[in-house]
PDB file of C-alpha atoms and ligand atoms in Angstrom:
ATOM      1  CA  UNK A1066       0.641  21.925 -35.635  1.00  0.00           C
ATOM      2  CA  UNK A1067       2.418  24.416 -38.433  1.00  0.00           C
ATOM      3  CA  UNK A1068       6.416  24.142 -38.055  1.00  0.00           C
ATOM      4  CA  UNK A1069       6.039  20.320 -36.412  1.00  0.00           C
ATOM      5  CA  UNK A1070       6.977  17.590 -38.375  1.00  0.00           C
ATOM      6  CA  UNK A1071       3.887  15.077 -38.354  1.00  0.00           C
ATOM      7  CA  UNK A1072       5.807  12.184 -36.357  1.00  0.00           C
ATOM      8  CA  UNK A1073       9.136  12.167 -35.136  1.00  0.00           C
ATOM      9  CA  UNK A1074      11.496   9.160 -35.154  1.00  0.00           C
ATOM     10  CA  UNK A1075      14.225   9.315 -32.311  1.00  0.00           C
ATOM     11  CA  UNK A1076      16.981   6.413 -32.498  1.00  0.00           C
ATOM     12  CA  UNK A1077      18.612   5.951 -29.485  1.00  0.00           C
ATOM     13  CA  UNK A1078      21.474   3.843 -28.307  1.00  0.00           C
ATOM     14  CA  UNK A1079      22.517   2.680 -24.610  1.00  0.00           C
ATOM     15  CA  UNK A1080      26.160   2.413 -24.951  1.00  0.00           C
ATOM     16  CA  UNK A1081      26.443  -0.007 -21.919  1.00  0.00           C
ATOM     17  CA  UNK A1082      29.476  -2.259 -23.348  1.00  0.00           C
ATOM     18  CA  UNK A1083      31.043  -3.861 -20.416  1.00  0.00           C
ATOM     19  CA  UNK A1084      29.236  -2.082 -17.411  1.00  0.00           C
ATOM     20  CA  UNK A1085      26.594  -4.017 -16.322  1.00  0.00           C
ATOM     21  CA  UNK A1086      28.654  -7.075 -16.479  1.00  0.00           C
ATOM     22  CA  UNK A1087      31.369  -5.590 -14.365  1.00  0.00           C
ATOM     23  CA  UNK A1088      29.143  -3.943 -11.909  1.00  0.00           C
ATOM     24  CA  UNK A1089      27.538  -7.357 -11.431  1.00  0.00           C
ATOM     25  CA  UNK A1090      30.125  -9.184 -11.410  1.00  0.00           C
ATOM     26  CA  UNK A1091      29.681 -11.363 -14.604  1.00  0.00           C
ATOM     27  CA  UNK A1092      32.274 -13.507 -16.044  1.00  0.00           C
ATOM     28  CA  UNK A1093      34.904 -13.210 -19.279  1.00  0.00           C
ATOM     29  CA  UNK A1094      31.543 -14.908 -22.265  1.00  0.00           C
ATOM     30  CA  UNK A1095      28.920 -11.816 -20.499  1.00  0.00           C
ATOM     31  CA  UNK A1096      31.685  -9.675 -20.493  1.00  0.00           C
ATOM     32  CA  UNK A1097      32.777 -10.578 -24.249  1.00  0.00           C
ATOM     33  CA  UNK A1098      29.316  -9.943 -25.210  1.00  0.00           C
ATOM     34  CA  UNK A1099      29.085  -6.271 -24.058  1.00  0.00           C
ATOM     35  CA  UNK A1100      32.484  -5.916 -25.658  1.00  0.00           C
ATOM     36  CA  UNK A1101      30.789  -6.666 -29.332  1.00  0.00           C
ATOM     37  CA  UNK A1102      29.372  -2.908 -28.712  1.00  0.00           C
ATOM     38  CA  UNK A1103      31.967  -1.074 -28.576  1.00  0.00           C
ATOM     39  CA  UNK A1104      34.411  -3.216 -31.281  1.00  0.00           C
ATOM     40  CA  UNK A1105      31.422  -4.100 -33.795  1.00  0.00           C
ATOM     41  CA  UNK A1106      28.391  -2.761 -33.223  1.00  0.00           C
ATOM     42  CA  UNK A1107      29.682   1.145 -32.997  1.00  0.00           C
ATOM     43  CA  UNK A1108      30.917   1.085 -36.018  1.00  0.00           C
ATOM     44  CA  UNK A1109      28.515  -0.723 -37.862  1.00  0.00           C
ATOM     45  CA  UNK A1110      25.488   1.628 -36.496  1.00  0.00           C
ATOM     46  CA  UNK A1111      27.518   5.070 -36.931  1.00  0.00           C
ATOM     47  CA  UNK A1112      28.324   3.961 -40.624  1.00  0.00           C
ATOM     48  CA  UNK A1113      24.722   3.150 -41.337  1.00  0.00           C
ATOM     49  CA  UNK A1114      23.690   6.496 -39.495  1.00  0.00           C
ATOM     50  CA  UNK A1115      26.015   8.285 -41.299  1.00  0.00           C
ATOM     51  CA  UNK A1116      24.811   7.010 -44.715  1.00  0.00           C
ATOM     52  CA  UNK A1117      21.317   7.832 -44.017  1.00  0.00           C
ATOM     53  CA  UNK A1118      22.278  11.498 -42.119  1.00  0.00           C
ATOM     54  CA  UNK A1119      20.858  10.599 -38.827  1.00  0.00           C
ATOM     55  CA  UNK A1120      21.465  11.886 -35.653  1.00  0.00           C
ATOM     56  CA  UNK A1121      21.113   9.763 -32.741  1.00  0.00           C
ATOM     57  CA  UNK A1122      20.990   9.709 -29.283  1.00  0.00           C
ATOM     58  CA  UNK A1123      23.592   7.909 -27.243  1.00  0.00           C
ATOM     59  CA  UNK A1124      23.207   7.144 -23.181  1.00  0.00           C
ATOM     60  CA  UNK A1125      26.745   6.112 -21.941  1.00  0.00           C
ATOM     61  CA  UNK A1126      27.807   4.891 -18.842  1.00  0.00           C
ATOM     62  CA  UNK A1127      30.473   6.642 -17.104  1.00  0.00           C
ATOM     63  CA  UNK A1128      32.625   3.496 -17.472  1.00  0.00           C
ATOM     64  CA  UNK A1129      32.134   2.981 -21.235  1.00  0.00           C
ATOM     65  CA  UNK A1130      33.656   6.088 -21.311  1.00  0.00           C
ATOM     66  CA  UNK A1131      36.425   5.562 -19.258  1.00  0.00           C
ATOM     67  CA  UNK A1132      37.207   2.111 -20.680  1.00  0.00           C
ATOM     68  CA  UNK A1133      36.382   2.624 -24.583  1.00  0.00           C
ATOM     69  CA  UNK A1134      37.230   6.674 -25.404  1.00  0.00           C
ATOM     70  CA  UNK A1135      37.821   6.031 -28.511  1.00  0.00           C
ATOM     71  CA  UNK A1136      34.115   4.432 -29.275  1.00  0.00           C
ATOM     72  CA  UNK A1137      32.929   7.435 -27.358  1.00  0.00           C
ATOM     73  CA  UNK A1138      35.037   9.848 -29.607  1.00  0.00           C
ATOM     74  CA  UNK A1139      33.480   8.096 -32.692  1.00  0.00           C
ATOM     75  CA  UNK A1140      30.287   9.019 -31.242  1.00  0.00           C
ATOM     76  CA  UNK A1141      30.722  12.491 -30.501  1.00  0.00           C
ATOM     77  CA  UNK A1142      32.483  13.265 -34.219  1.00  0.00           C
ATOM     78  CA  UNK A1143      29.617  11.710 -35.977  1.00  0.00           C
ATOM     79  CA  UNK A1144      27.234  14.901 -34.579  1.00  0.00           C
ATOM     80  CA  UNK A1145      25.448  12.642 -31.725  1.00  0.00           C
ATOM     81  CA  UNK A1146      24.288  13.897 -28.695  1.00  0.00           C
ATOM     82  CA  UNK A1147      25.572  11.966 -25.005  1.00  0.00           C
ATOM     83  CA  UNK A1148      23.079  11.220 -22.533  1.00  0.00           C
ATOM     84  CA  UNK A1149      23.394  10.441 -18.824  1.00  0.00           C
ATOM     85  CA  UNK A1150      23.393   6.233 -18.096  1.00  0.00           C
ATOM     86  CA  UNK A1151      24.824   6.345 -14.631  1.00  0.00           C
ATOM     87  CA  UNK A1152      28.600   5.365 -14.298  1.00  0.00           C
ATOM     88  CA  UNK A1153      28.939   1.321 -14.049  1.00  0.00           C
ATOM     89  CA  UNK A1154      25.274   0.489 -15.013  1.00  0.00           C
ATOM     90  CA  UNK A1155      24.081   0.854 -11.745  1.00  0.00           C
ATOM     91  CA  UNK A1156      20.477  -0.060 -11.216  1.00  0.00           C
ATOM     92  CA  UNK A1157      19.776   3.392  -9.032  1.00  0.00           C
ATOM     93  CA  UNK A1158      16.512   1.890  -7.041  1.00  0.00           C
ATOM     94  CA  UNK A1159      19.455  -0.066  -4.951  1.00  0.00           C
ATOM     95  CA  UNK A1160      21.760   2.980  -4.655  1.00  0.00           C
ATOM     96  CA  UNK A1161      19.968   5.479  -2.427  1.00  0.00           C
ATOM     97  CA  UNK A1162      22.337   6.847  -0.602  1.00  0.00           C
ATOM     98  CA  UNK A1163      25.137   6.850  -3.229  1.00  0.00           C
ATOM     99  CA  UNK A1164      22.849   7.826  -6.504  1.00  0.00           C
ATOM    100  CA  UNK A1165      23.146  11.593  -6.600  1.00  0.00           C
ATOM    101  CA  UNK A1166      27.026  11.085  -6.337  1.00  0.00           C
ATOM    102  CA  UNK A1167      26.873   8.486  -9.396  1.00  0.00           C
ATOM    103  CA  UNK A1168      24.941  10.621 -11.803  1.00  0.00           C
ATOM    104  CA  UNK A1169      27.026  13.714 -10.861  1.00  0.00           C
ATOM    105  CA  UNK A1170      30.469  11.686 -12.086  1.00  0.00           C
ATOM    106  CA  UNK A1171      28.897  10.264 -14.987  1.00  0.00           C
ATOM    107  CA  UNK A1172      28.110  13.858 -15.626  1.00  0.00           C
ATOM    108  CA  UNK A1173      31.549  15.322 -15.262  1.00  0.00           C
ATOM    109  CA  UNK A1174      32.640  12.768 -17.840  1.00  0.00           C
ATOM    110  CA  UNK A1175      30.025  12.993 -20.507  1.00  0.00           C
ATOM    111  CA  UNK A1176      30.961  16.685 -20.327  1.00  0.00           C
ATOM    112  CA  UNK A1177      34.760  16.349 -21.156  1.00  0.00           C
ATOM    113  CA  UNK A1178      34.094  13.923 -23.774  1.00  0.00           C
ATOM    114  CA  UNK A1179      31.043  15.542 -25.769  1.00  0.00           C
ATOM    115  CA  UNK A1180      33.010  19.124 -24.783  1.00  0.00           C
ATOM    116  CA  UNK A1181      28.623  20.561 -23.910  1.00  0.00           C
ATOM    117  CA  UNK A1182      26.888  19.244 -20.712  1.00  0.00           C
ATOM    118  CA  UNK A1183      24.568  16.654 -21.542  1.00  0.00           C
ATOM    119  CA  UNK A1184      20.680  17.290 -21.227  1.00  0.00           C
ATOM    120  CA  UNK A1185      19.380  13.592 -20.952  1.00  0.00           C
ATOM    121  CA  UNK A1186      19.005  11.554 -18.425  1.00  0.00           C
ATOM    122  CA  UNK A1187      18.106   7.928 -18.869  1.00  0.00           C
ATOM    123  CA  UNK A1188      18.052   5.323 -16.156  1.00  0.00           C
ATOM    124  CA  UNK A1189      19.900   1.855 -16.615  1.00  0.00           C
ATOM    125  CA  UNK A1190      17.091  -0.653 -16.482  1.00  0.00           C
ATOM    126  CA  UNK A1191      14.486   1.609 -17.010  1.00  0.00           C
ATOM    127  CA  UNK A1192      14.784   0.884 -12.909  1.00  0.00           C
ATOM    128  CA  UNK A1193      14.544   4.706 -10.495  1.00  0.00           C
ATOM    129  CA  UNK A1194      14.433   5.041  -6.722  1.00  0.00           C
ATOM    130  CA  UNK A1195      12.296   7.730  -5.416  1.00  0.00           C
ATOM    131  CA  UNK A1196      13.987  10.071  -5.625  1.00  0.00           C
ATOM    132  CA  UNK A1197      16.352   9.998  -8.560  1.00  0.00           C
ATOM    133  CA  UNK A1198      14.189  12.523 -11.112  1.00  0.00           C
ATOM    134  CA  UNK A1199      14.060  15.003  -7.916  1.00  0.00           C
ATOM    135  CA  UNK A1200      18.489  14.516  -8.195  1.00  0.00           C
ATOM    136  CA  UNK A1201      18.055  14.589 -11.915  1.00  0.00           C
ATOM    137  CA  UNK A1202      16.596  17.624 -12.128  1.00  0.00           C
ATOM    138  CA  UNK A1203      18.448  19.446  -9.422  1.00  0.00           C
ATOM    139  CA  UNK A1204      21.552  18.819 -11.570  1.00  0.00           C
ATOM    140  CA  UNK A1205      20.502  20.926 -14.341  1.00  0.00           C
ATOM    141  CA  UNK A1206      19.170  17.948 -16.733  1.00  0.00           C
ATOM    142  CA  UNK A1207      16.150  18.801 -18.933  1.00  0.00           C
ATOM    143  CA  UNK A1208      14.843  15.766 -19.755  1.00  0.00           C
ATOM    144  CA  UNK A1209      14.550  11.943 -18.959  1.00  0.00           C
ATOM    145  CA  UNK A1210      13.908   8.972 -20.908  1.00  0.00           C
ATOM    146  CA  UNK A1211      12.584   5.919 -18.412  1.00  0.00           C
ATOM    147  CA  UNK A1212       9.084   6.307 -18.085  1.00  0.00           C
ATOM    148  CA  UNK A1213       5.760   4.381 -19.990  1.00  0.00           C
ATOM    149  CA  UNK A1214       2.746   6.764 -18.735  1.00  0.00           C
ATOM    150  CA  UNK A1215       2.230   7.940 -22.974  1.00  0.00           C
ATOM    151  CA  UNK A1216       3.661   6.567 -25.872  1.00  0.00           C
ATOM    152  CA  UNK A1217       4.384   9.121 -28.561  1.00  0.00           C
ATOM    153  CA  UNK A1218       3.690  12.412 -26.565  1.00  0.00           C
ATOM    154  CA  UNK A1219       6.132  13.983 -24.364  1.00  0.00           C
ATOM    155  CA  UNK A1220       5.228  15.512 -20.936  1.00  0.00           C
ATOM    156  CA  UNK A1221       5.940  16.789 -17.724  1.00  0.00           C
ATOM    157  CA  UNK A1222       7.628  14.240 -15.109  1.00  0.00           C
ATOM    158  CA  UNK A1223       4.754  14.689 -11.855  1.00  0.00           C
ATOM    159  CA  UNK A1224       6.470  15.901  -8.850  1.00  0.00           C
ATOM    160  CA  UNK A1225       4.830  15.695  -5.486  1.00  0.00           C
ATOM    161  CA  UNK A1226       3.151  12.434  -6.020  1.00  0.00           C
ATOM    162  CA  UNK A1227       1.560  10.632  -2.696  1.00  0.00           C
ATOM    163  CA  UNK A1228       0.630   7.180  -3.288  1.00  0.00           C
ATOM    164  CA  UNK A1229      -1.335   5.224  -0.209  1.00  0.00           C
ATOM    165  CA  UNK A1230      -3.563   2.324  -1.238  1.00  0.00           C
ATOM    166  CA  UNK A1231      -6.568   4.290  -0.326  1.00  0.00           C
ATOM    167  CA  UNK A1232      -6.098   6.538  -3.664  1.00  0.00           C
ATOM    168  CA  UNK A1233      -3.107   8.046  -4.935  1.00  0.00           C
ATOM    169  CA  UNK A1234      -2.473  11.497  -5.789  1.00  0.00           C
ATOM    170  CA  UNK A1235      -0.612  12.192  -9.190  1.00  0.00           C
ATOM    171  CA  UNK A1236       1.292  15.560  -8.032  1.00  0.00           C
ATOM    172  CA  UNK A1237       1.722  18.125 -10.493  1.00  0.00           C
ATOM    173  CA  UNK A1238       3.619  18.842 -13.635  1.00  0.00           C
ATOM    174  CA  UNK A1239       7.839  19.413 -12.346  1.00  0.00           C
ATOM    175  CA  UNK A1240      10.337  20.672 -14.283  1.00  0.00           C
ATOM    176  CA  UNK A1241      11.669  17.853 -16.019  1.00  0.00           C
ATOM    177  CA  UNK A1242      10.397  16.578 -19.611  1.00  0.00           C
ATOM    178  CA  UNK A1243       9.627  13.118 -19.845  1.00  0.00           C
ATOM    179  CA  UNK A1244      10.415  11.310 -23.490  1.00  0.00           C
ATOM    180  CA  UNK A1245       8.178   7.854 -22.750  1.00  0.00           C
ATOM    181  CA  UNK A1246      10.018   4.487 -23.549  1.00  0.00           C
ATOM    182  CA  UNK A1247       8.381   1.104 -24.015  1.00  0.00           C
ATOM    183  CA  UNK A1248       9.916  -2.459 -23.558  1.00  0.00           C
ATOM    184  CA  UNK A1249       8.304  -3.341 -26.772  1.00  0.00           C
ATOM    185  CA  UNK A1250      10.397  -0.475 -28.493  1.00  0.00           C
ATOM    186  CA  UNK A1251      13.276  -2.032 -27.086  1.00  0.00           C
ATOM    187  CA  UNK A1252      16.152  -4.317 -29.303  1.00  0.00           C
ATOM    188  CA  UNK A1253      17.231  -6.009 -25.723  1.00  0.00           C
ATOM    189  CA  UNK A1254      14.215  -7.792 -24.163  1.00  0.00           C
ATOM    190  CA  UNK A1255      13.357  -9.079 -28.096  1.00  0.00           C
ATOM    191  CA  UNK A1256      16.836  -9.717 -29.094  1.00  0.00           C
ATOM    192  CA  UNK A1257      19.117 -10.288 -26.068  1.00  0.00           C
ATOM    193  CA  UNK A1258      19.182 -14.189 -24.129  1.00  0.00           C
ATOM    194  CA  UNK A1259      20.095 -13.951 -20.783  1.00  0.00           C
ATOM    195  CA  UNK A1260      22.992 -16.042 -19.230  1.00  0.00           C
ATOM    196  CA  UNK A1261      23.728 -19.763 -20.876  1.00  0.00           C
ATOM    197  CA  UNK A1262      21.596 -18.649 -24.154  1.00  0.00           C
ATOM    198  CA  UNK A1263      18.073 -18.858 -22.299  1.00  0.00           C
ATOM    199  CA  UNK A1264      15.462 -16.046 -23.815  1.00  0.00           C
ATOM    200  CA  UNK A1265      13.786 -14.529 -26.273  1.00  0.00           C
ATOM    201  CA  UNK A1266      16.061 -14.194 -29.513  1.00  0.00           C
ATOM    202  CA  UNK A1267      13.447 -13.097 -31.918  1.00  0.00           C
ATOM    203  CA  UNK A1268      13.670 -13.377 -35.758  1.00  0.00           C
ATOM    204  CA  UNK A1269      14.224  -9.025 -36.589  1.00  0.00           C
ATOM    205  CA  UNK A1270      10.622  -9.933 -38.704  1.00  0.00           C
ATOM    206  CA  UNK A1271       8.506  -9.924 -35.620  1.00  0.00           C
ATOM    207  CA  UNK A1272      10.644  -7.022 -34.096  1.00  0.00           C
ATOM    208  CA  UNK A1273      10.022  -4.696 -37.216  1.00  0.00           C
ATOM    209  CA  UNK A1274       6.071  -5.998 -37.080  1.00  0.00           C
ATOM    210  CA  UNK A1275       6.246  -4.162 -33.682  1.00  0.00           C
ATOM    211  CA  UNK A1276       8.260  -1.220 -34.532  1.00  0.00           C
ATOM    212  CA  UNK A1277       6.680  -0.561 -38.189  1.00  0.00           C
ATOM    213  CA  UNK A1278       2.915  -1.192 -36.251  1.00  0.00           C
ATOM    214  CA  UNK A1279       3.707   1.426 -33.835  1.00  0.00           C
ATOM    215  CA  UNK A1280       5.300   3.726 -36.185  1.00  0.00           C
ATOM    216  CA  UNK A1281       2.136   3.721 -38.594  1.00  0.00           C
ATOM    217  CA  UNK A1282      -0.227   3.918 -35.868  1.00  0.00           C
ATOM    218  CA  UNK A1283       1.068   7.056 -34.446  1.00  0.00           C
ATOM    219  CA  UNK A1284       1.761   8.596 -38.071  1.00  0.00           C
ATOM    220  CA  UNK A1285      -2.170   8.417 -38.786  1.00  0.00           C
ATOM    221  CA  UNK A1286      -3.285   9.159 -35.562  1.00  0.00           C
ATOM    222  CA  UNK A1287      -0.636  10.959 -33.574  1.00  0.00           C
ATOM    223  CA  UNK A1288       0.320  13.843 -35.318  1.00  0.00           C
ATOM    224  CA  UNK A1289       3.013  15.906 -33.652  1.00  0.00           C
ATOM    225  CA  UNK A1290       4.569  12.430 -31.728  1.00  0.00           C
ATOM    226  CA  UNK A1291       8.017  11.004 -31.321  1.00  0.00           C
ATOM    227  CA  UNK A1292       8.318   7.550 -31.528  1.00  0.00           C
ATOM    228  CA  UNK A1293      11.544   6.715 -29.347  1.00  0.00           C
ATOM    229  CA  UNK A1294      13.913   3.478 -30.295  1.00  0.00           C
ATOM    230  CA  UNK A1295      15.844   1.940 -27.814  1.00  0.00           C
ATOM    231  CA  UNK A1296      18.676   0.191 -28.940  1.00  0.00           C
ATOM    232  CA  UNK A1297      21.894  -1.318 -27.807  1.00  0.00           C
ATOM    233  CA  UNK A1298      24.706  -1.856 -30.320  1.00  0.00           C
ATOM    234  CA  UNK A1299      25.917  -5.413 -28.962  1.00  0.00           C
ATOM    235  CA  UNK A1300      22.308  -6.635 -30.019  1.00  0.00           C
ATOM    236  CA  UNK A1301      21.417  -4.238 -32.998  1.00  0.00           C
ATOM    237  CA  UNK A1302      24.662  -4.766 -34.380  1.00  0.00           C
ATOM    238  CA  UNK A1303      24.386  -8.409 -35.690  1.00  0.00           C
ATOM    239  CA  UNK A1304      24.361  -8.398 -39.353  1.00  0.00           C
ATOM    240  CA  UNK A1305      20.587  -9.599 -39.457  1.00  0.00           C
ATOM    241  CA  UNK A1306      19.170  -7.345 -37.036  1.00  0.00           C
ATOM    242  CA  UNK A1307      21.511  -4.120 -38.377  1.00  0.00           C
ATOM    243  CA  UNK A1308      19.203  -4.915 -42.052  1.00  0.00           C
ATOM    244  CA  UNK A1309      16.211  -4.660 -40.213  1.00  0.00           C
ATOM    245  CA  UNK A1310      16.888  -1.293 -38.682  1.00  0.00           C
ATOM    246  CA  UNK A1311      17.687  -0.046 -41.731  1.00  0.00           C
ATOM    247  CA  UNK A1312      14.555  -1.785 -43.595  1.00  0.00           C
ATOM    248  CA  UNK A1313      12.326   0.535 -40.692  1.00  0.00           C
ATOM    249  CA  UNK A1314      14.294   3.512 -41.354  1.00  0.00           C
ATOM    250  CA  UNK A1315      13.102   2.873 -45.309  1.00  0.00           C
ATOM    251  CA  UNK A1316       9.768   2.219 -43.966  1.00  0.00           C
ATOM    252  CA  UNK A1317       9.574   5.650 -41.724  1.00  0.00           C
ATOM    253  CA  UNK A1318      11.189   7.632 -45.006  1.00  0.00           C
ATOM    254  CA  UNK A1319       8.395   6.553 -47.282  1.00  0.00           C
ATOM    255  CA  UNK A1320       6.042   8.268 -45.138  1.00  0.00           C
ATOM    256  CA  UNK A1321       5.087  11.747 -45.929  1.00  0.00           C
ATOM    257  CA  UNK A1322       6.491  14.282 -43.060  1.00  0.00           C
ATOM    258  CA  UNK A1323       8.392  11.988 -40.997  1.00  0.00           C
ATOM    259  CA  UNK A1324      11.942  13.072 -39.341  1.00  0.00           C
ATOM    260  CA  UNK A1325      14.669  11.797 -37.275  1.00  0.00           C
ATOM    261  CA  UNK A1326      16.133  14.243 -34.460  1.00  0.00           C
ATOM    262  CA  UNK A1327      18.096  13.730 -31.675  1.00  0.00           C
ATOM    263  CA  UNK A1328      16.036  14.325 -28.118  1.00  0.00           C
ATOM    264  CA  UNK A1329      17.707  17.414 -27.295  1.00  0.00           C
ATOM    265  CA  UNK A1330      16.270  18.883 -30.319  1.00  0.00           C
ATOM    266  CA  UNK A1331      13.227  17.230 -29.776  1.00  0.00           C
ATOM    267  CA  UNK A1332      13.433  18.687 -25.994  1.00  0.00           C
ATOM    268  CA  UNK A1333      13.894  21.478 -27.308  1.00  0.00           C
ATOM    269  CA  UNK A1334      11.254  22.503 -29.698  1.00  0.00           C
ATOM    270  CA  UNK A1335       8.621  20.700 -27.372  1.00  0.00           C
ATOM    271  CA  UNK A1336       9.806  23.207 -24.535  1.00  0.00           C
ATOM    272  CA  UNK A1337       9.247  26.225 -27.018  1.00  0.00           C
ATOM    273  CA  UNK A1338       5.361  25.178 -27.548  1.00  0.00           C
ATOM    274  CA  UNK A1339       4.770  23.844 -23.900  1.00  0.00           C
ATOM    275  CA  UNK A1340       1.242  24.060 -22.826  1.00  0.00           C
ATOM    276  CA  UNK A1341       1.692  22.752 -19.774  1.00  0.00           C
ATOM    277  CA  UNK A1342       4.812  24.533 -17.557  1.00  0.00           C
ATOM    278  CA  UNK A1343       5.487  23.340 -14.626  1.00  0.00           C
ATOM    279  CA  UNK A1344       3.552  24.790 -11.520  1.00  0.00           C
ATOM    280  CA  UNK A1345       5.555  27.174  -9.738  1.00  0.00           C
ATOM    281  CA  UNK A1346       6.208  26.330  -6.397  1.00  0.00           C
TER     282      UNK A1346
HETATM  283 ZN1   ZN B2622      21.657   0.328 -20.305  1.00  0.00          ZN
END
């Protein structure tokens, strides 16, 4: 463990803005909703990152980018990294035929507006077909940022995996690097109601129960981990939830040996200590 911080806290943002309401066809409130990302909650998170010299993580649809550059630009100057979120939000399990085309656009655009070719993949709604990782990967990618099988630990995305109801076989290691998510790590399934105001709309005290529980736990018992946030600036970006995210940032600085990194670098020094490479073929 000498050189690795003992936990690692990676804030990441889905810049989805308007995308998923467009691409589903949602009317002018949804719509007005994913707009409070890119004209409030941008700002609000990139000044509060920028007073406590963070780096984050930023998945951006193709079409955020094409309809907001100047939220994207934002992002980029503040020293963020861009990660791939498909181009209108498309949920890629439905887009078989059409997915590989998708993720290479969105890729052509995060590269003109970060001016480096993004590294991270992560899938909108957590939702893959497949074979989307096997596309993923044959573009060049390094890492995704969609799957539960660990919590803190990163690892090698199986490739050649047979599942039958008889028994299953789990493949082997492939060349992408997984950084696990969880829905309970998540702003939007706490936060967010879904059309007319139905859902969940937790008080931020229970969320930071959840994201302070799981950040102690793997402090004392998971040395080495990352502990990945998923956020979403239209819902982190309301005044009362903005003060808890910066109440668990003062809770993750008063531990001894905690950092915040971007998953690039994360990617990066896990790939330097690799004990498991992938199989070759
Ligand atoms: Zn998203």
């Amino acid at each position: 463990m000498a050189g690795q911080p003992r936990l690692t806290v990676a804030l990441t943002f889905d810049h989805d803005a308007i995308s998923s309401e467009v691409d589903q066809g949602h009317g002018p409130v949804l719509r007005s909703r994913g707009q409070f990302g890119p004209r409030v909650g941008v700002p609000r998170v990139l000044a509060l990152l920028e007073r406590e010299r963070i780096s984050a993580t930023w998945f951006v649809p193709g079409h955020t980018i094409a309809t907001f550059p100047a939220s994207v630009a934002a992002i980029v100057a503040g020293g963020h990294e861009l990660g791939c979120h498909a181009w209108a939000h498309e949920d890629l399990a439905e887009h078989p035929d059409d997915e590989r085309a998708i993720i290479e656009r969105s890729f052509a655009a995060l590269s003109a507006a970060a001016g480096i070719a993004p590294t991270g993949f992560r899938a909108p709604y957590w939702s893959l077909g497949p074979r989307t990782l096997e596309h993923v990967a044959d573009l060049g990618f390094r890492y995704d940022s969609s799957l539960m099988a660990d919590d803190v630990h990163p690892y090698r995305v199986p490739v050649d995996e047979r599942h039958d109801r008889a028994v299953s076989d789990l493949g082997r290691p492939g060349p992408l690097v997984e950084i696990p998510i969880s829905w309970a790590l998540d702003d939007w399934p706490q936060f967010e109601p879904g059309p007319r105001g139905v859902g969940p709309m937790s008080a931020p005290s229970k969320v930071l129960e959840i994201w302070a529980g799981e950040l102690r736990y793997a402090w004392e018992h998971e040395p080495g981990g990352v502990l990945t946030i998923t956020m979403h600036p239209e819902a982190i970006g309301r005044g009362h939830r903005l003060a808890m995210l910066e109440e668990f940032i003062g809770i993750a600085r008063s531990l001894d040996g905690v950092v915040f990194e971007r998953l690039d670098q994360v990617v990066g020094r896990w790939l330097a200590g690799d004990a498991s490479p992938p199989a070759p073929r």
